[in-house]
Amino acid sequence: MPTDAELLDAAAAAAENAYAPYSRFRVGAVVVTDGGTFPGANVENAVYGSTLCAEAVAIGHAVASGVRSIDTVAVACLDAGRVCHPCGNCRQLMREFGVRRILVRDEHGRPQALTLEELLPRSFGPEDLAAQ
Ligand code: THU
């Protein structure tokens, strides 16, 4: 099982494949599941709003491979001069698959584990539709 630091290094390696010609802000993510790990990087588009975040790509990669439950998502931003956290939309994507831990590097470069409850409190999820 990879360490948190190794997962963050893998996310940084994934960010090397980012397609970010517009923002020049490269992000990588690694999704960790029982069935293995799945990398992703941000994929921008000339229609800016069509851009895919690294976390969305990694989650899509995992789900399209059959995953339905995600333990951890590690996120690395290569070009951020400060700590970088997942955007709101990616937090919601994580919510769907029960992500237990989100790994980022803190201001000292140390791995930091956050919960979805911290990042997305009082959220809407699959169980809210269960009564339908
Ligand atoms: N980005 C991500 O990949 N993940 C996030 O959580 C925040 C932002 C990307 C999208 C865009 O390509 C660039 O970073 C600047 O917003």
Short mmCIF file of N, CA and C and ligand atoms in Angstrom, two decimals:
data_model
loop_
_atom_site.label_atom_id
_atom_site.label_comp_id
_atom_site.label_asym_id
_atom_site.label_seq_id
_atom_site.Cartn_x
_atom_site.Cartn_y
_atom_site.Cartn_z
N MET A 1 0.87 -1.21 0.00
CA MET A 1 0.00 0.00 0.00
C MET A 1 0.89 1.24 0.00
N PRO A 2 0.71 2.15 -0.95
CA PRO A 2 1.55 3.36 -0.99
C PRO A 2 1.30 4.26 0.21
N THR A 3 2.35 4.98 0.62
CA THR A 3 2.20 5.97 1.69
C THR A 3 1.50 7.20 1.14
N ASP A 4 1.06 8.08 2.05
CA ASP A 4 0.43 9.32 1.62
C ASP A 4 1.40 10.15 0.78
N ALA A 5 2.66 10.20 1.19
CA ALA A 5 3.66 10.96 0.42
C ALA A 5 3.83 10.38 -0.97
N GLU A 6 3.82 9.04 -1.06
CA GLU A 6 3.94 8.40 -2.39
C GLU A 6 2.72 8.70 -3.26
N LEU A 7 1.56 8.73 -2.65
CA LEU A 7 0.34 9.04 -3.43
C LEU A 7 0.40 10.48 -3.94
N LEU A 8 0.88 11.38 -3.10
CA LEU A 8 0.99 12.78 -3.53
C LEU A 8 2.06 12.93 -4.62
N ASP A 9 3.12 12.16 -4.51
CA ASP A 9 4.14 12.17 -5.57
C ASP A 9 3.54 11.63 -6.88
N ALA A 10 2.71 10.60 -6.76
CA ALA A 10 2.08 10.04 -7.96
C ALA A 10 1.12 11.06 -8.58
N ALA A 11 0.44 11.82 -7.73
CA ALA A 11 -0.46 12.88 -8.24
C ALA A 11 0.36 13.96 -8.95
N ALA A 12 1.51 14.30 -8.38
CA ALA A 12 2.37 15.30 -9.03
C ALA A 12 2.89 14.78 -10.37
N ALA A 13 3.20 13.48 -10.42
CA ALA A 13 3.66 12.89 -11.69
C ALA A 13 2.53 12.93 -12.72
N ALA A 14 1.29 12.66 -12.28
CA ALA A 14 0.15 12.73 -13.19
C ALA A 14 -0.03 14.14 -13.74
N ALA A 15 0.26 15.12 -12.89
CA ALA A 15 0.10 16.53 -13.31
C ALA A 15 1.05 16.89 -14.45
N GLU A 16 2.13 16.14 -14.59
CA GLU A 16 3.05 16.40 -15.70
C GLU A 16 2.35 16.19 -17.05
N ASN A 17 1.28 15.39 -17.03
CA ASN A 17 0.53 15.14 -18.27
C ASN A 17 -0.65 16.10 -18.45
N ALA A 18 -0.77 17.06 -17.58
CA ALA A 18 -1.89 18.01 -17.70
C ALA A 18 -1.85 18.70 -19.06
N TYR A 19 -3.05 18.93 -19.59
CA TYR A 19 -3.16 19.74 -20.81
C TYR A 19 -3.73 21.07 -20.34
N ALA A 20 -2.85 22.03 -20.09
CA ALA A 20 -3.28 23.30 -19.49
C ALA A 20 -2.64 24.49 -20.21
N PRO A 21 -2.87 24.59 -21.53
CA PRO A 21 -2.23 25.67 -22.28
C PRO A 21 -2.81 27.05 -21.96
N TYR A 22 -4.00 27.09 -21.37
CA TYR A 22 -4.66 28.39 -21.14
C TYR A 22 -4.31 28.93 -19.75
N SER A 23 -4.50 28.11 -18.73
CA SER A 23 -4.20 28.59 -17.37
C SER A 23 -2.73 28.37 -17.01
N ARG A 24 -2.10 27.42 -17.67
CA ARG A 24 -0.74 26.99 -17.29
C ARG A 24 -0.69 26.58 -15.81
N PHE A 25 -1.78 26.04 -15.35
CA PHE A 25 -1.90 25.58 -13.97
C PHE A 25 -2.13 24.07 -14.03
N ARG A 26 -1.09 23.31 -13.76
CA ARG A 26 -1.15 21.87 -13.92
C ARG A 26 -1.54 21.19 -12.61
N VAL A 27 -2.57 20.37 -12.69
CA VAL A 27 -3.07 19.65 -11.52
C VAL A 27 -3.08 18.16 -11.83
N GLY A 28 -2.73 17.38 -10.84
CA GLY A 28 -2.80 15.92 -10.96
C GLY A 28 -3.56 15.34 -9.78
N ALA A 29 -4.18 14.20 -10.00
CA ALA A 29 -4.91 13.53 -8.93
C ALA A 29 -4.72 12.03 -9.06
N VAL A 30 -4.77 11.36 -7.93
CA VAL A 30 -4.76 9.90 -7.92
C VAL A 30 -5.90 9.43 -7.04
N VAL A 31 -6.74 8.58 -7.59
CA VAL A 31 -7.86 7.98 -6.86
C VAL A 31 -7.40 6.61 -6.36
N VAL A 32 -7.63 6.35 -5.08
CA VAL A 32 -7.22 5.08 -4.48
C VAL A 32 -8.47 4.27 -4.13
N THR A 33 -8.50 3.04 -4.62
CA THR A 33 -9.65 2.16 -4.38
C THR A 33 -9.15 0.77 -4.02
N ASP A 34 -10.09 -0.10 -3.63
CA ASP A 34 -9.74 -1.50 -3.36
C ASP A 34 -9.16 -2.15 -4.61
N GLY A 35 -9.60 -1.67 -5.74
CA GLY A 35 -9.18 -2.29 -7.01
C GLY A 35 -7.97 -1.64 -7.64
N GLY A 36 -7.30 -0.74 -6.92
CA GLY A 36 -6.10 -0.13 -7.48
C GLY A 36 -6.17 1.38 -7.48
N THR A 37 -5.20 2.01 -8.14
CA THR A 37 -5.13 3.47 -8.18
C THR A 37 -5.33 3.96 -9.62
N PHE A 38 -5.92 5.14 -9.72
CA PHE A 38 -6.28 5.68 -11.03
C PHE A 38 -5.86 7.14 -11.09
N PRO A 39 -4.96 7.48 -12.01
CA PRO A 39 -4.50 8.86 -12.12
C PRO A 39 -5.36 9.70 -13.04
N GLY A 40 -5.23 11.01 -12.88
CA GLY A 40 -5.87 11.95 -13.79
C GLY A 40 -5.13 13.27 -13.76
N ALA A 41 -5.34 14.06 -14.79
CA ALA A 41 -4.76 15.41 -14.86
C ALA A 41 -5.79 16.33 -15.48
N ASN A 42 -5.65 17.63 -15.24
CA ASN A 42 -6.63 18.54 -15.84
C ASN A 42 -6.48 18.60 -17.36
N VAL A 43 -7.62 18.72 -18.02
CA VAL A 43 -7.68 18.74 -19.48
C VAL A 43 -8.46 19.99 -19.87
N GLU A 44 -7.75 21.00 -20.33
CA GLU A 44 -8.42 22.26 -20.68
C GLU A 44 -8.94 22.24 -22.11
N ASN A 45 -9.70 23.27 -22.44
CA ASN A 45 -10.36 23.34 -23.74
C ASN A 45 -10.43 24.79 -24.18
N ALA A 46 -10.40 25.01 -25.50
CA ALA A 46 -10.51 26.36 -26.03
C ALA A 46 -11.83 27.01 -25.60
N VAL A 47 -12.84 26.20 -25.39
CA VAL A 47 -14.06 26.68 -24.71
C VAL A 47 -13.80 26.46 -23.22
N TYR A 48 -13.38 27.49 -22.55
CA TYR A 48 -12.83 27.33 -21.20
C TYR A 48 -13.73 26.52 -20.27
N GLY A 49 -15.04 26.74 -20.40
CA GLY A 49 -15.98 26.06 -19.51
C GLY A 49 -16.05 24.56 -19.73
N SER A 50 -15.46 24.08 -20.81
CA SER A 50 -15.45 22.64 -21.07
C SER A 50 -14.26 21.95 -20.42
N THR A 51 -13.46 22.70 -19.70
CA THR A 51 -12.29 22.14 -19.01
C THR A 51 -12.69 21.07 -18.00
N LEU A 52 -11.87 20.03 -17.95
CA LEU A 52 -12.06 18.97 -16.95
C LEU A 52 -10.97 19.09 -15.89
N CYS A 53 -11.37 19.06 -14.64
CA CYS A 53 -10.39 19.08 -13.54
C CYS A 53 -9.69 17.72 -13.41
N ALA A 54 -8.52 17.75 -12.81
CA ALA A 54 -7.75 16.53 -12.60
C ALA A 54 -8.54 15.50 -11.79
N GLU A 55 -9.20 15.96 -10.75
CA GLU A 55 -9.95 15.03 -9.89
C GLU A 55 -11.10 14.39 -10.66
N ALA A 56 -11.76 15.19 -11.50
CA ALA A 56 -12.88 14.67 -12.29
C ALA A 56 -12.38 13.61 -13.27
N VAL A 57 -11.22 13.87 -13.87
CA VAL A 57 -10.66 12.89 -14.82
C VAL A 57 -10.29 11.60 -14.08
N ALA A 58 -9.66 11.74 -12.91
CA ALA A 58 -9.24 10.55 -12.15
C ALA A 58 -10.46 9.76 -11.66
N ILE A 59 -11.48 10.47 -11.18
CA ILE A 59 -12.70 9.79 -10.72
C ILE A 59 -13.38 9.10 -11.90
N GLY A 60 -13.47 9.81 -13.02
CA GLY A 60 -14.07 9.20 -14.21
C GLY A 60 -13.29 7.97 -14.68
N HIS A 61 -11.99 8.08 -14.61
CA HIS A 61 -11.12 6.94 -14.97
C HIS A 61 -11.45 5.73 -14.09
N ALA A 62 -11.56 5.96 -12.78
CA ALA A 62 -11.85 4.86 -11.86
C ALA A 62 -13.25 4.29 -12.10
N VAL A 63 -14.23 5.19 -12.21
CA VAL A 63 -15.62 4.72 -12.33
C VAL A 63 -15.83 3.99 -13.65
N ALA A 64 -15.19 4.49 -14.70
CA ALA A 64 -15.32 3.83 -16.00
C ALA A 64 -14.59 2.49 -16.01
N SER A 65 -13.76 2.26 -15.00
CA SER A 65 -13.07 0.97 -14.86
C SER A 65 -13.84 0.04 -13.92
N GLY A 66 -15.01 0.47 -13.46
CA GLY A 66 -15.86 -0.39 -12.64
C GLY A 66 -15.92 -0.03 -11.17
N VAL A 67 -15.14 0.94 -10.75
CA VAL A 67 -15.10 1.34 -9.34
C VAL A 67 -16.41 2.04 -8.95
N ARG A 68 -16.89 1.74 -7.73
CA ARG A 68 -18.07 2.44 -7.22
C ARG A 68 -17.84 3.01 -5.82
N SER A 69 -16.67 2.75 -5.27
CA SER A 69 -16.35 3.24 -3.92
C SER A 69 -14.89 3.68 -3.91
N ILE A 70 -14.67 4.91 -3.45
CA ILE A 70 -13.32 5.49 -3.48
C ILE A 70 -12.88 5.78 -2.06
N ASP A 71 -11.68 5.32 -1.73
CA ASP A 71 -11.16 5.56 -0.38
C ASP A 71 -10.52 6.93 -0.26
N THR A 72 -9.56 7.21 -1.16
CA THR A 72 -8.72 8.40 -1.02
C THR A 72 -8.55 9.07 -2.38
N VAL A 73 -8.48 10.40 -2.36
CA VAL A 73 -8.07 11.15 -3.56
C VAL A 73 -6.90 12.04 -3.16
N ALA A 74 -5.77 11.85 -3.82
CA ALA A 74 -4.59 12.70 -3.61
C ALA A 74 -4.55 13.74 -4.71
N VAL A 75 -4.28 15.00 -4.34
CA VAL A 75 -4.31 16.11 -5.31
C VAL A 75 -3.00 16.89 -5.22
N ALA A 76 -2.42 17.16 -6.37
CA ALA A 76 -1.17 17.94 -6.41
C ALA A 76 -1.27 19.00 -7.50
N CYS A 77 -0.88 20.22 -7.14
CA CYS A 77 -0.86 21.34 -8.09
C CYS A 77 0.60 21.72 -8.30
N LEU A 78 1.08 21.61 -9.51
CA LEU A 78 2.50 21.87 -9.75
C LEU A 78 2.83 23.35 -9.72
N ASP A 79 1.88 24.18 -10.10
CA ASP A 79 2.20 25.58 -10.33
C ASP A 79 1.61 26.53 -9.29
N ALA A 80 1.13 25.96 -8.20
CA ALA A 80 0.52 26.80 -7.15
C ALA A 80 1.62 27.26 -6.20
N GLY A 81 1.60 28.52 -5.87
CA GLY A 81 2.56 29.02 -4.90
C GLY A 81 2.06 28.86 -3.48
N ARG A 82 0.98 28.15 -3.32
CA ARG A 82 0.37 27.98 -2.02
C ARG A 82 -0.36 26.65 -1.98
N VAL A 83 -0.94 26.32 -0.84
CA VAL A 83 -1.67 25.07 -0.71
C VAL A 83 -2.86 25.09 -1.66
N CYS A 84 -3.11 23.96 -2.26
CA CYS A 84 -4.15 23.89 -3.30
C CYS A 84 -5.16 22.81 -2.92
N HIS A 85 -6.43 23.20 -2.93
CA HIS A 85 -7.51 22.29 -2.54
C HIS A 85 -8.45 22.04 -3.71
N PRO A 86 -9.18 20.94 -3.69
CA PRO A 86 -10.12 20.63 -4.78
C PRO A 86 -11.22 21.68 -4.89
N CYS A 87 -11.65 21.94 -6.10
CA CYS A 87 -12.73 22.91 -6.32
C CYS A 87 -14.06 22.33 -5.83
N GLY A 88 -15.06 23.18 -5.77
CA GLY A 88 -16.36 22.77 -5.26
C GLY A 88 -17.00 21.66 -6.07
N ASN A 89 -16.89 21.76 -7.38
CA ASN A 89 -17.51 20.72 -8.22
C ASN A 89 -16.84 19.37 -7.98
N CYS A 90 -15.53 19.37 -7.83
CA CYS A 90 -14.82 18.10 -7.58
C CYS A 90 -15.17 17.53 -6.21
N ARG A 91 -15.40 18.39 -5.24
CA ARG A 91 -15.83 17.91 -3.93
C ARG A 91 -17.16 17.16 -4.06
N GLN A 92 -18.05 17.71 -4.88
CA GLN A 92 -19.34 17.06 -5.10
C GLN A 92 -19.16 15.73 -5.84
N LEU A 93 -18.26 15.68 -6.80
CA LEU A 93 -18.00 14.41 -7.49
C LEU A 93 -17.48 13.36 -6.51
N MET A 94 -16.64 13.80 -5.58
CA MET A 94 -16.12 12.88 -4.56
C MET A 94 -17.24 12.37 -3.66
N ARG A 95 -18.18 13.23 -3.37
CA ARG A 95 -19.31 12.91 -2.48
C ARG A 95 -20.09 11.69 -2.97
N GLU A 96 -20.20 11.58 -4.27
CA GLU A 96 -20.99 10.49 -4.86
C GLU A 96 -20.42 9.11 -4.52
N PHE A 97 -19.10 9.04 -4.39
CA PHE A 97 -18.45 7.73 -4.25
C PHE A 97 -17.82 7.53 -2.87
N GLY A 98 -18.30 8.32 -1.89
CA GLY A 98 -17.95 8.07 -0.49
C GLY A 98 -16.49 8.27 -0.14
N VAL A 99 -15.84 9.21 -0.80
CA VAL A 99 -14.41 9.42 -0.53
C VAL A 99 -14.20 9.66 0.96
N ARG A 100 -13.25 8.92 1.52
CA ARG A 100 -12.99 8.97 2.96
C ARG A 100 -11.92 9.99 3.30
N ARG A 101 -10.90 10.13 2.42
CA ARG A 101 -9.79 11.04 2.71
C ARG A 101 -9.38 11.79 1.45
N ILE A 102 -9.05 13.05 1.61
CA ILE A 102 -8.48 13.86 0.53
C ILE A 102 -7.08 14.27 0.99
N LEU A 103 -6.09 13.94 0.19
CA LEU A 103 -4.70 14.26 0.54
C LEU A 103 -4.23 15.47 -0.26
N VAL A 104 -3.64 16.42 0.45
CA VAL A 104 -2.98 17.57 -0.18
C VAL A 104 -1.66 17.76 0.57
N ARG A 105 -0.82 18.64 0.05
CA ARG A 105 0.38 19.01 0.82
C ARG A 105 0.11 20.33 1.53
N ASP A 106 0.49 20.40 2.82
CA ASP A 106 0.28 21.63 3.56
C ASP A 106 1.34 22.67 3.19
N GLU A 107 1.33 23.79 3.85
CA GLU A 107 2.24 24.90 3.49
C GLU A 107 3.71 24.55 3.72
N HIS A 108 3.96 23.46 4.47
CA HIS A 108 5.34 23.01 4.68
C HIS A 108 5.70 21.85 3.75
N GLY A 109 4.77 21.50 2.88
CA GLY A 109 5.02 20.38 1.96
C GLY A 109 4.72 19.03 2.57
N ARG A 110 4.15 19.02 3.77
CA ARG A 110 3.85 17.75 4.42
C ARG A 110 2.46 17.25 3.99
N PRO A 111 2.32 15.92 3.83
CA PRO A 111 1.00 15.38 3.50
C PRO A 111 -0.02 15.72 4.57
N GLN A 112 -1.18 16.14 4.12
CA GLN A 112 -2.27 16.46 5.04
C GLN A 112 -3.51 15.73 4.56
N ALA A 113 -4.17 15.02 5.47
CA ALA A 113 -5.38 14.30 5.12
C ALA A 113 -6.60 15.09 5.61
N LEU A 114 -7.53 15.32 4.70
CA LEU A 114 -8.76 16.04 5.02
C LEU A 114 -9.94 15.11 4.78
N THR A 115 -11.05 15.40 5.43
CA THR A 115 -12.26 14.61 5.18
C THR A 115 -13.21 15.41 4.29
N LEU A 116 -14.10 14.67 3.66
CA LEU A 116 -15.10 15.33 2.82
C LEU A 116 -16.05 16.15 3.70
N GLU A 117 -16.26 15.69 4.92
CA GLU A 117 -17.11 16.43 5.85
C GLU A 117 -16.52 17.82 6.12
N GLU A 118 -15.18 17.90 6.16
CA GLU A 118 -14.53 19.20 6.34
C GLU A 118 -14.68 20.07 5.09
N LEU A 119 -14.52 19.44 3.94
CA LEU A 119 -14.49 20.20 2.68
C LEU A 119 -15.88 20.48 2.10
N LEU A 120 -16.83 19.61 2.45
CA LEU A 120 -18.18 19.75 1.88
C LEU A 120 -19.22 19.40 2.94
N PRO A 121 -19.35 20.26 3.95
CA PRO A 121 -20.31 19.95 5.02
C PRO A 121 -21.75 20.10 4.53
N ARG A 122 -22.64 19.37 5.17
CA ARG A 122 -24.08 19.46 4.89
C ARG A 122 -24.37 19.31 3.40
N SER A 123 -23.79 18.30 2.81
CA SER A 123 -23.87 18.15 1.36
C SER A 123 -25.08 17.33 0.93
N PHE A 124 -25.31 17.35 -0.36
CA PHE A 124 -26.37 16.56 -1.00
C PHE A 124 -25.72 15.33 -1.61
N GLY A 125 -26.32 14.16 -1.36
CA GLY A 125 -25.72 12.94 -1.90
C GLY A 125 -26.75 11.93 -2.33
N PRO A 126 -26.29 10.75 -2.74
CA PRO A 126 -27.20 9.74 -3.30
C PRO A 126 -28.37 9.40 -2.39
N GLU A 127 -28.12 9.38 -1.07
CA GLU A 127 -29.20 8.99 -0.15
C GLU A 127 -30.32 10.01 -0.12
N ASP A 128 -30.02 11.24 -0.55
CA ASP A 128 -31.08 12.26 -0.59
C ASP A 128 -32.10 11.97 -1.69
N LEU A 129 -31.71 11.14 -2.63
CA LEU A 129 -32.63 10.77 -3.71
C LEU A 129 -33.30 9.41 -3.43
N ALA A 130 -32.89 8.76 -2.35
CA ALA A 130 -33.30 7.39 -2.10
C ALA A 130 -34.80 7.25 -1.96
N ALA A 131 -35.50 8.30 -1.50
CA ALA A 131 -36.94 8.21 -1.27
C ALA A 131 -37.73 8.34 -2.58
N GLN A 132 -37.06 8.67 -3.67
CA GLN A 132 -37.78 8.90 -4.93
C GLN A 132 -38.28 7.58 -5.54
N1 THU B 1 -8.27 22.58 -11.59
C1 THU B 1 -8.24 21.25 -11.29
O1 THU B 1 -7.80 20.43 -12.10
N2 THU B 1 -8.73 20.85 -10.09
C2 THU B 1 -9.23 21.68 -9.13
O2 THU B 1 -9.73 21.22 -8.11
C3 THU B 1 -9.14 23.14 -9.32
C4 THU B 1 -8.77 23.60 -10.69
C5 THU B 1 -7.76 23.02 -12.90
C6 THU B 1 -8.83 23.46 -13.85
C7 THU B 1 -8.07 24.39 -14.76
O3 THU B 1 -7.49 23.63 -15.80
C8 THU B 1 -6.98 24.95 -13.88
O4 THU B 1 -6.89 24.10 -12.75
C9 THU B 1 -7.23 26.38 -13.42
O5 THU B 1 -8.47 26.50 -12.86
#
